[in-house]
Amino acid sequence: MADWRRIPEAGTVWGIRALVLLARTCGRRIAGGFLYLVAVYYAIVRGAARRASRDYLRRVGLRATFRNVVRHLQMFAQVSLDRLFVLTGQWQVFDIEQINHDKFVAAAKAGRGVILLGAHLGSFEIMRCRAREVGVPVHIVADFSNSEMIMAVLRSFDPEIGAHLISLAGDPVTAMLEIRAAIEAGGIVAILGDRPAEHAGKPGAVRAVRSPFLGESAAFPAGPWLLAHALHCPVYFVAGIYERPNRYTLYFELLADEVQLDRKDREASLLRYTQAYAERLEAHTRAAPLNWFNFYDFWAP
């Protein structure tokens, strides 16, 4: 399985801070235009990302041209930059539509723990911050080991960003206990469901589940479904899809009100739930193809 954690973090702290300063001084539009030059540079120097983008573009039905690779990288850079505006509460620069948000808020405020299963699709941050705006704090479960520089910059603008962060970079058992505690306390836990955890392939660990995605089998983590089964909590698919120049559509779609795994054939049950997630992810990916940001060999065995 390709290990996305070995992909070096792009840029430098001073470079990221310079871009942030440009955005704060000159505004989102001018900074966004500069991102095109950044995308061209990385399309040239980052061969692995360029090849992964081309492979993905072909699978999703777009021409795998250098121009489309640049557009793909520019979209990622723009969504990343928009995190700055979201974290500093500058909602007025965005046009935001929320699909089924009222049902999600009602479920969250009912005191029942909920798992939000997202993806590297559009903006996960805008979904988290929007939920916080209506008084629903979200615990983010992620491995930021290859994005430490940008996280350091983001913390300088929002010190609370780490208050509800559960890291997967360390001991997986500790992370699972933290997730369990949050769910049992009636909290909201958000997990990115399109990258298996680092320990998924080790002996004795829960392996990833392979499911069809964009025409070929790909690995997805089984952990979220095992947690939902053990904790009897619902699972929602979530995504914050970006559309130029400033529109985000936030989706909250119920995948399972209660996850039930067959004792006699747990693998088949896990595959059924994983396929439901992969189908929603594929539908949104095909609808907004430049919003999916996994720049590595996602389909590697």
PDB file of N, CA and C in Angstrom, residues 154-241:
ATOM      1  N   LEU A 154      -1.499  27.800  11.151  1.00  0.00           N
ATOM      2  CA  LEU A 154      -2.925  27.899  11.465  1.00  0.00           C
ATOM      3  C   LEU A 154      -3.146  28.091  12.966  1.00  0.00           C
ATOM      4  N   ARG A 155      -2.332  27.447  13.791  1.00  0.00           N
ATOM      5  CA  ARG A 155      -2.467  27.609  15.243  1.00  0.00           C
ATOM      6  C   ARG A 155      -2.190  29.054  15.664  1.00  0.00           C
ATOM      7  N   SER A 156      -1.337  29.747  14.909  1.00  0.00           N
ATOM      8  CA  SER A 156      -1.048  31.134  15.251  1.00  0.00           C
ATOM      9  C   SER A 156      -2.263  32.036  15.038  1.00  0.00           C
ATOM     10  N   PHE A 157      -3.191  31.599  14.200  1.00  0.00           N
ATOM     11  CA  PHE A 157      -4.411  32.372  13.970  1.00  0.00           C
ATOM     12  C   PHE A 157      -5.583  31.868  14.809  1.00  0.00           C
ATOM     13  N   ASP A 158      -5.559  30.594  15.151  1.00  0.00           N
ATOM     14  CA  ASP A 158      -6.641  30.020  15.949  1.00  0.00           C
ATOM     15  C   ASP A 158      -6.041  29.041  16.949  1.00  0.00           C
ATOM     16  N   PRO A 159      -5.650  29.533  18.140  1.00  0.00           N
ATOM     17  CA  PRO A 159      -5.042  28.659  19.148  1.00  0.00           C
ATOM     18  C   PRO A 159      -5.947  27.504  19.564  1.00  0.00           C
ATOM     19  N   GLU A 160      -7.272  27.650  19.355  1.00  0.00           N
ATOM     20  CA  GLU A 160      -8.202  26.605  19.764  1.00  0.00           C
ATOM     21  C   GLU A 160      -8.252  25.437  18.778  1.00  0.00           C
ATOM     22  N   ILE A 161      -7.515  25.550  17.663  1.00  0.00           N
ATOM     23  CA  ILE A 161      -7.603  24.508  16.640  1.00  0.00           C
ATOM     24  C   ILE A 161      -7.140  23.157  17.172  1.00  0.00           C
ATOM     25  N   GLY A 162      -6.246  23.186  18.176  1.00  0.00           N
ATOM     26  CA  GLY A 162      -5.758  21.932  18.745  1.00  0.00           C
ATOM     27  C   GLY A 162      -6.563  21.433  19.922  1.00  0.00           C
ATOM     28  N   ALA A 163      -7.549  22.243  20.370  1.00  0.00           N
ATOM     29  CA  ALA A 163      -8.310  21.868  21.563  1.00  0.00           C
ATOM     30  C   ALA A 163      -9.149  20.623  21.340  1.00  0.00           C
ATOM     31  N   HIS A 164      -9.602  20.406  20.108  1.00  0.00           N
ATOM     32  CA  HIS A 164     -10.445  19.253  19.804  1.00  0.00           C
ATOM     33  C   HIS A 164      -9.783  18.383  18.732  1.00  0.00           C
ATOM     34  N   LEU A 165      -8.458  18.253  18.820  1.00  0.00           N
ATOM     35  CA  LEU A 165      -7.712  17.464  17.850  1.00  0.00           C
ATOM     36  C   LEU A 165      -7.255  16.147  18.476  1.00  0.00           C
ATOM     37  N   ILE A 166      -7.590  15.050  17.825  1.00  0.00           N
ATOM     38  CA  ILE A 166      -7.137  13.727  18.244  1.00  0.00           C
ATOM     39  C   ILE A 166      -6.154  13.235  17.191  1.00  0.00           C
ATOM     40  N   SER A 167      -4.884  13.130  17.573  1.00  0.00           N
ATOM     41  CA  SER A 167      -3.835  12.815  16.607  1.00  0.00           C
ATOM     42  C   SER A 167      -3.673  11.312  16.413  1.00  0.00           C
ATOM     43  N   LEU A 168      -3.520  10.917  15.162  1.00  0.00           N
ATOM     44  CA  LEU A 168      -3.238   9.525  14.818  1.00  0.00           C
ATOM     45  C   LEU A 168      -1.753   9.295  14.575  1.00  0.00           C
ATOM     46  N   ALA A 169      -0.936  10.339  14.798  1.00  0.00           N
ATOM     47  CA  ALA A 169       0.487  10.227  14.508  1.00  0.00           C
ATOM     48  C   ALA A 169       1.223   9.416  15.572  1.00  0.00           C
ATOM     49  N   GLY A 170       0.647   9.291  16.771  1.00  0.00           N
ATOM     50  CA  GLY A 170       1.306   8.575  17.850  1.00  0.00           C
ATOM     51  C   GLY A 170       0.738   7.192  18.071  1.00  0.00           C
ATOM     52  N   ASP A 171       0.453   6.885  19.333  1.00  0.00           N
ATOM     53  CA  ASP A 171      -0.054   5.568  19.715  1.00  0.00           C
ATOM     54  C   ASP A 171      -1.509   5.414  19.268  1.00  0.00           C
ATOM     55  N   PRO A 172      -1.822   4.439  18.396  1.00  0.00           N
ATOM     56  CA  PRO A 172      -3.196   4.271  17.915  1.00  0.00           C
ATOM     57  C   PRO A 172      -4.170   3.882  19.024  1.00  0.00           C
ATOM     58  N   VAL A 173      -3.691   3.161  20.034  1.00  0.00           N
ATOM     59  CA  VAL A 173      -4.569   2.762  21.133  1.00  0.00           C
ATOM     60  C   VAL A 173      -5.035   3.989  21.909  1.00  0.00           C
ATOM     61  N   THR A 174      -4.124   4.919  22.170  1.00  0.00           N
ATOM     62  CA  THR A 174      -4.476   6.162  22.861  1.00  0.00           C
ATOM     63  C   THR A 174      -5.500   6.949  22.061  1.00  0.00           C
ATOM     64  N   ALA A 175      -5.293   7.015  20.740  1.00  0.00           N
ATOM     65  CA  ALA A 175      -6.232   7.736  19.883  1.00  0.00           C
ATOM     66  C   ALA A 175      -7.617   7.101  19.942  1.00  0.00           C
ATOM     67  N   MET A 176      -7.673   5.772  19.912  1.00  0.00           N
ATOM     68  CA  MET A 176      -8.960   5.094  19.964  1.00  0.00           C
ATOM     69  C   MET A 176      -9.676   5.346  21.291  1.00  0.00           C
ATOM     70  N   LEU A 177      -8.924   5.389  22.373  1.00  0.00           N
ATOM     71  CA  LEU A 177      -9.523   5.662  23.685  1.00  0.00           C
ATOM     72  C   LEU A 177     -10.071   7.089  23.745  1.00  0.00           C
ATOM     73  N   GLU A 178      -9.357   8.032  23.141  1.00  0.00           N
ATOM     74  CA  GLU A 178      -9.828   9.423  23.110  1.00  0.00           C
ATOM     75  C   GLU A 178     -11.102   9.549  22.276  1.00  0.00           C
ATOM     76  N   ILE A 179     -11.139   8.838  21.149  1.00  0.00           N
ATOM     77  CA  ILE A 179     -12.333   8.863  20.301  1.00  0.00           C
ATOM     78  C   ILE A 179     -13.518   8.264  21.055  1.00  0.00           C
ATOM     79  N   ARG A 180     -13.291   7.147  21.714  1.00  0.00           N
ATOM     80  CA  ARG A 180     -14.358   6.486  22.469  1.00  0.00           C
ATOM     81  C   ARG A 180     -14.898   7.405  23.566  1.00  0.00           C
ATOM     82  N   ALA A 181     -13.994   8.094  24.276  1.00  0.00           N
ATOM     83  CA  ALA A 181     -14.419   8.993  25.340  1.00  0.00           C
ATOM     84  C   ALA A 181     -15.258  10.131  24.785  1.00  0.00           C
ATOM     85  N   ALA A 182     -14.861  10.682  23.644  1.00  0.00           N
ATOM     86  CA  ALA A 182     -15.608  11.789  23.039  1.00  0.00           C
ATOM     87  C   ALA A 182     -17.009  11.344  22.618  1.00  0.00           C
ATOM     88  N   ILE A 183     -17.100  10.169  21.990  1.00  0.00           N
ATOM     89  CA  ILE A 183     -18.403   9.662  21.544  1.00  0.00           C
ATOM     90  C   ILE A 183     -19.304   9.358  22.739  1.00  0.00           C
ATOM     91  N   GLU A 184     -18.746   8.695  23.749  1.00  0.00           N
ATOM     92  CA  GLU A 184     -19.560   8.339  24.916  1.00  0.00           C
ATOM     93  C   GLU A 184     -20.037   9.568  25.678  1.00  0.00           C
ATOM     94  N   ALA A 185     -19.320  10.691  25.518  1.00  0.00           N
ATOM     95  CA  ALA A 185     -19.746  11.939  26.151  1.00  0.00           C
ATOM     96  C   ALA A 185     -20.754  12.693  25.291  1.00  0.00           C
ATOM     97  N   GLY A 186     -21.182  12.071  24.188  1.00  0.00           N
ATOM     98  CA  GLY A 186     -22.159  12.710  23.302  1.00  0.00           C
ATOM     99  C   GLY A 186     -21.546  13.672  22.317  1.00  0.00           C
ATOM    100  N   GLY A 187     -20.232  13.566  22.083  1.00  0.00           N
ATOM    101  CA  GLY A 187     -19.544  14.489  21.204  1.00  0.00           C
ATOM    102  C   GLY A 187     -19.611  14.106  19.733  1.00  0.00           C
ATOM    103  N   ILE A 188     -19.093  15.009  18.908  1.00  0.00           N
ATOM    104  CA  ILE A 188     -19.040  14.806  17.457  1.00  0.00           C
ATOM    105  C   ILE A 188     -17.591  14.543  17.088  1.00  0.00           C
ATOM    106  N   VAL A 189     -17.349  13.428  16.420  1.00  0.00           N
ATOM    107  CA  VAL A 189     -15.993  13.046  16.020  1.00  0.00           C
ATOM    108  C   VAL A 189     -15.935  12.973  14.498  1.00  0.00           C
ATOM    109  N   ALA A 190     -15.006  13.717  13.912  1.00  0.00           N
ATOM    110  CA  ALA A 190     -14.863  13.756  12.455  1.00  0.00           C
ATOM    111  C   ALA A 190     -13.595  13.018  12.043  1.00  0.00           C
ATOM    112  N   ILE A 191     -13.741  12.082  11.125  1.00  0.00           N
ATOM    113  CA  ILE A 191     -12.627  11.249  10.675  1.00  0.00           C
ATOM    114  C   ILE A 191     -12.555  11.305   9.149  1.00  0.00           C
ATOM    115  N   LEU A 192     -11.348  11.422   8.618  1.00  0.00           N
ATOM    116  CA  LEU A 192     -11.160  11.355   7.177  1.00  0.00           C
ATOM    117  C   LEU A 192     -11.102   9.886   6.774  1.00  0.00           C
ATOM    118  N   GLY A 193     -12.075   9.453   5.996  1.00  0.00           N
ATOM    119  CA  GLY A 193     -12.247   8.025   5.735  1.00  0.00           C
ATOM    120  C   GLY A 193     -11.649   7.516   4.448  1.00  0.00           C
ATOM    121  N   ASP A 194     -10.792   8.314   3.792  1.00  0.00           N
ATOM    122  CA  ASP A 194     -10.239   7.841   2.519  1.00  0.00           C
ATOM    123  C   ASP A 194      -8.741   7.578   2.571  1.00  0.00           C
ATOM    124  N   ARG A 195      -8.188   7.448   3.798  1.00  0.00           N
ATOM    125  CA  ARG A 195      -6.789   7.027   3.934  1.00  0.00           C
ATOM    126  C   ARG A 195      -6.685   6.067   5.109  1.00  0.00           C
ATOM    127  N   PRO A 196      -6.247   4.831   4.886  1.00  0.00           N
ATOM    128  CA  PRO A 196      -6.096   3.884   5.993  1.00  0.00           C
ATOM    129  C   PRO A 196      -5.052   4.367   6.985  1.00  0.00           C
ATOM    130  N   ALA A 197      -5.259   4.041   8.261  1.00  0.00           N
ATOM    131  CA  ALA A 197      -4.296   4.412   9.289  1.00  0.00           C
ATOM    132  C   ALA A 197      -2.985   3.682   9.071  1.00  0.00           C
ATOM    133  N   GLU A 198      -1.902   4.250   9.611  1.00  0.00           N
ATOM    134  CA  GLU A 198      -0.564   3.697   9.399  1.00  0.00           C
ATOM    135  C   GLU A 198      -0.450   2.272   9.900  1.00  0.00           C
ATOM    136  N   HIS A 199      -1.169   1.936  11.000  1.00  0.00           N
ATOM    137  CA  HIS A 199      -1.031   0.609  11.602  1.00  0.00           C
ATOM    138  C   HIS A 199      -1.979  -0.414  10.996  1.00  0.00           C
ATOM    139  N   ALA A 200      -2.767  -0.012   9.970  1.00  0.00           N
ATOM    140  CA  ALA A 200      -3.799  -0.905   9.441  1.00  0.00           C
ATOM    141  C   ALA A 200      -3.229  -2.169   8.821  1.00  0.00           C
ATOM    142  N   GLY A 201      -2.011  -2.092   8.287  1.00  0.00           N
ATOM    143  CA  GLY A 201      -1.454  -3.262   7.624  1.00  0.00           C
ATOM    144  C   GLY A 201      -0.547  -4.105   8.487  1.00  0.00           C
ATOM    145  N   LYS A 202      -0.400  -3.769   9.768  1.00  0.00           N
ATOM    146  CA  LYS A 202       0.507  -4.501  10.641  1.00  0.00           C
ATOM    147  C   LYS A 202      -0.156  -5.758  11.187  1.00  0.00           C
ATOM    148  N   PRO A 203       0.638  -6.783  11.526  1.00  0.00           N
ATOM    149  CA  PRO A 203       0.073  -8.024  12.060  1.00  0.00           C
ATOM    150  C   PRO A 203      -0.758  -7.759  13.306  1.00  0.00           C
ATOM    151  N   GLY A 204      -1.939  -8.367  13.343  1.00  0.00           N
ATOM    152  CA  GLY A 204      -2.802  -8.226  14.499  1.00  0.00           C
ATOM    153  C   GLY A 204      -3.687  -7.001  14.472  1.00  0.00           C
ATOM    154  N   ALA A 205      -3.440  -6.081  13.550  1.00  0.00           N
ATOM    155  CA  ALA A 205      -4.257  -4.869  13.464  1.00  0.00           C
ATOM    156  C   ALA A 205      -5.389  -5.085  12.474  1.00  0.00           C
ATOM    157  N   VAL A 206      -6.401  -4.243  12.584  1.00  0.00           N
ATOM    158  CA  VAL A 206      -7.520  -4.319  11.654  1.00  0.00           C
ATOM    159  C   VAL A 206      -7.049  -3.841  10.286  1.00  0.00           C
ATOM    160  N   ARG A 207      -7.154  -4.690   9.298  1.00  0.00           N
ATOM    161  CA  ARG A 207      -6.669  -4.304   7.983  1.00  0.00           C
ATOM    162  C   ARG A 207      -7.659  -3.371   7.297  1.00  0.00           C
ATOM    163  N   ALA A 208      -7.172  -2.703   6.282  1.00  0.00           N
ATOM    164  CA  ALA A 208      -8.035  -1.853   5.493  1.00  0.00           C
ATOM    165  C   ALA A 208      -8.986  -2.711   4.666  1.00  0.00           C
ATOM    166  N   VAL A 209     -10.102  -2.140   4.298  1.00  0.00           N
ATOM    167  CA  VAL A 209     -11.093  -2.826   3.467  1.00  0.00           C
ATOM    168  C   VAL A 209     -10.984  -2.268   2.059  1.00  0.00           C
ATOM    169  N   ARG A 210     -10.855  -3.136   1.093  1.00  0.00           N
ATOM    170  CA  ARG A 210     -10.754  -2.686  -0.301  1.00  0.00           C
ATOM    171  C   ARG A 210     -12.143  -2.686  -0.930  1.00  0.00           C
ATOM    172  N   SER A 211     -12.444  -1.556  -1.578  1.00  0.00           N
ATOM    173  CA  SER A 211     -13.760  -1.378  -2.172  1.00  0.00           C
ATOM    174  C   SER A 211     -13.611  -0.694  -3.521  1.00  0.00           C
ATOM    175  N   PRO A 212     -14.516  -0.956  -4.471  1.00  0.00           N
ATOM    176  CA  PRO A 212     -14.427  -0.289  -5.772  1.00  0.00           C
ATOM    177  C   PRO A 212     -14.569   1.227  -5.632  1.00  0.00           C
ATOM    178  N   PHE A 213     -13.687   1.950  -6.323  1.00  0.00           N
ATOM    179  CA  PHE A 213     -13.735   3.412  -6.327  1.00  0.00           C
ATOM    180  C   PHE A 213     -13.132   3.908  -7.629  1.00  0.00           C
ATOM    181  N   LEU A 214     -13.918   4.602  -8.417  1.00  0.00           N
ATOM    182  CA  LEU A 214     -13.490   5.132  -9.714  1.00  0.00           C
ATOM    183  C   LEU A 214     -12.916   4.035 -10.606  1.00  0.00           C
ATOM    184  N   GLY A 215     -13.588   2.884 -10.594  1.00  0.00           N
ATOM    185  CA  GLY A 215     -13.258   1.829 -11.540  1.00  0.00           C
ATOM    186  C   GLY A 215     -12.256   0.807 -11.087  1.00  0.00           C
ATOM    187  N   GLU A 216     -11.697   0.955  -9.880  1.00  0.00           N
ATOM    188  CA  GLU A 216     -10.703  -0.011  -9.404  1.00  0.00           C
ATOM    189  C   GLU A 216     -10.765  -0.109  -7.884  1.00  0.00           C
ATOM    190  N   SER A 217     -10.351  -1.256  -7.369  1.00  0.00           N
ATOM    191  CA  SER A 217     -10.355  -1.475  -5.930  1.00  0.00           C
ATOM    192  C   SER A 217      -9.343  -0.564  -5.235  1.00  0.00           C
ATOM    193  N   ALA A 218      -9.774   0.060  -4.130  1.00  0.00           N
ATOM    194  CA  ALA A 218      -8.908   0.938  -3.342  1.00  0.00           C
ATOM    195  C   ALA A 218      -9.108   0.640  -1.868  1.00  0.00           C
ATOM    196  N   ALA A 219      -8.105   0.985  -1.049  1.00  0.00           N
ATOM    197  CA  ALA A 219      -8.141   0.684   0.382  1.00  0.00           C
ATOM    198  C   ALA A 219      -8.804   1.809   1.168  1.00  0.00           C
ATOM    199  N   PHE A 220      -9.719   1.422   2.053  1.00  0.00           N
ATOM    200  CA  PHE A 220     -10.384   2.359   2.957  1.00  0.00           C
ATOM    201  C   PHE A 220     -10.281   1.810   4.378  1.00  0.00           C
ATOM    202  N   PRO A 221     -10.189   2.679   5.384  1.00  0.00           N
ATOM    203  CA  PRO A 221     -10.038   2.197   6.762  1.00  0.00           C
ATOM    204  C   PRO A 221     -11.307   1.557   7.294  1.00  0.00           C
ATOM    205  N   ALA A 222     -11.130   0.471   8.024  1.00  0.00           N
ATOM    206  CA  ALA A 222     -12.263  -0.197   8.668  1.00  0.00           C
ATOM    207  C   ALA A 222     -12.563   0.395  10.038  1.00  0.00           C
ATOM    208  N   GLY A 223     -11.593   1.121  10.602  1.00  0.00           N
ATOM    209  CA  GLY A 223     -11.712   1.637  11.961  1.00  0.00           C
ATOM    210  C   GLY A 223     -12.977   2.405  12.280  1.00  0.00           C
ATOM    211  N   PRO A 224     -13.397   3.365  11.438  1.00  0.00           N
ATOM    212  CA  PRO A 224     -14.606   4.129  11.756  1.00  0.00           C
ATOM    213  C   PRO A 224     -15.844   3.263  11.926  1.00  0.00           C
ATOM    214  N   TRP A 225     -15.950   2.216  11.112  1.00  0.00           N
ATOM    215  CA  TRP A 225     -17.128   1.349  11.191  1.00  0.00           C
ATOM    216  C   TRP A 225     -17.079   0.462  12.428  1.00  0.00           C
ATOM    217  N   LEU A 226     -15.896   0.008  12.798  1.00  0.00           N
ATOM    218  CA  LEU A 226     -15.755  -0.779  14.015  1.00  0.00           C
ATOM    219  C   LEU A 226     -16.079   0.065  15.245  1.00  0.00           C
ATOM    220  N   LEU A 227     -15.651   1.321  15.228  1.00  0.00           N
ATOM    221  CA  LEU A 227     -15.970   2.226  16.329  1.00  0.00           C
ATOM    222  C   LEU A 227     -17.466   2.474  16.419  1.00  0.00           C
ATOM    223  N   ALA A 228     -18.083   2.773  15.277  1.00  0.00           N
ATOM    224  CA  ALA A 228     -19.520   3.052  15.269  1.00  0.00           C
ATOM    225  C   ALA A 228     -20.312   1.846  15.741  1.00  0.00           C
ATOM    226  N   HIS A 229     -19.861   0.647  15.369  1.00  0.00           N
ATOM    227  CA  HIS A 229     -20.518  -0.579  15.815  1.00  0.00           C
ATOM    228  C   HIS A 229     -20.397  -0.742  17.330  1.00  0.00           C
ATOM    229  N   ALA A 230     -19.203  -0.514  17.852  1.00  0.00           N
ATOM    230  CA  ALA A 230     -18.969  -0.701  19.282  1.00  0.00           C
ATOM    231  C   ALA A 230     -19.683   0.346  20.126  1.00  0.00           C
ATOM    232  N   LEU A 231     -19.807   1.576  19.592  1.00  0.00           N
ATOM    233  CA  LEU A 231     -20.352   2.686  20.373  1.00  0.00           C
ATOM    234  C   LEU A 231     -21.811   2.999  20.031  1.00  0.00           C
ATOM    235  N   HIS A 232     -22.389   2.256  19.086  1.00  0.00           N
ATOM    236  CA  HIS A 232     -23.812   2.403  18.730  1.00  0.00           C
ATOM    237  C   HIS A 232     -24.158   3.849  18.354  1.00  0.00           C
ATOM    238  N   CYS A 233     -23.337   4.432  17.497  1.00  0.00           N
ATOM    239  CA  CYS A 233     -23.580   5.820  17.098  1.00  0.00           C
ATOM    240  C   CYS A 233     -23.778   5.911  15.583  1.00  0.00           C
ATOM    241  N   PRO A 234     -24.507   6.913  15.124  1.00  0.00           N
ATOM    242  CA  PRO A 234     -24.727   7.071  13.683  1.00  0.00           C
ATOM    243  C   PRO A 234     -23.483   7.589  12.973  1.00  0.00           C
ATOM    244  N   VAL A 235     -23.440   7.366  11.665  1.00  0.00           N
ATOM    245  CA  VAL A 235     -22.324   7.809  10.837  1.00  0.00           C
ATOM    246  C   VAL A 235     -22.872   8.655   9.691  1.00  0.00           C
ATOM    247  N   TYR A 236     -22.329   9.862   9.550  1.00  0.00           N
ATOM    248  CA  TYR A 236     -22.709  10.762   8.460  1.00  0.00           C
ATOM    249  C   TYR A 236     -21.542  10.908   7.485  1.00  0.00           C
ATOM    250  N   PHE A 237     -21.851  10.956   6.199  1.00  0.00           N
ATOM    251  CA  PHE A 237     -20.867  11.386   5.203  1.00  0.00           C
ATOM    252  C   PHE A 237     -20.899  12.910   5.161  1.00  0.00           C
ATOM    253  N   VAL A 238     -19.724  13.536   5.204  1.00  0.00           N
ATOM    254  CA  VAL A 238     -19.666  15.002   5.172  1.00  0.00           C
ATOM    255  C   VAL A 238     -18.638  15.456   4.141  1.00  0.00           C
ATOM    256  N   ALA A 239     -18.909  16.611   3.539  1.00  0.00           N
ATOM    257  CA  ALA A 239     -17.970  17.203   2.581  1.00  0.00           C
ATOM    258  C   ALA A 239     -18.292  18.682   2.433  1.00  0.00           C
ATOM    259  N   GLY A 240     -17.240  19.472   2.226  1.00  0.00           N
ATOM    260  CA  GLY A 240     -17.403  20.892   1.934  1.00  0.00           C
ATOM    261  C   GLY A 240     -16.855  21.168   0.550  1.00  0.00           C
ATOM    262  N   ILE A 241     -17.711  21.099  -0.464  1.00  0.00           N
ATOM    263  CA  ILE A 241     -17.281  21.182  -1.861  1.00  0.00           C
ATOM    264  C   ILE A 241     -17.087  22.637  -2.270  1.00  0.00           C
TER     265      ILE A 241
END
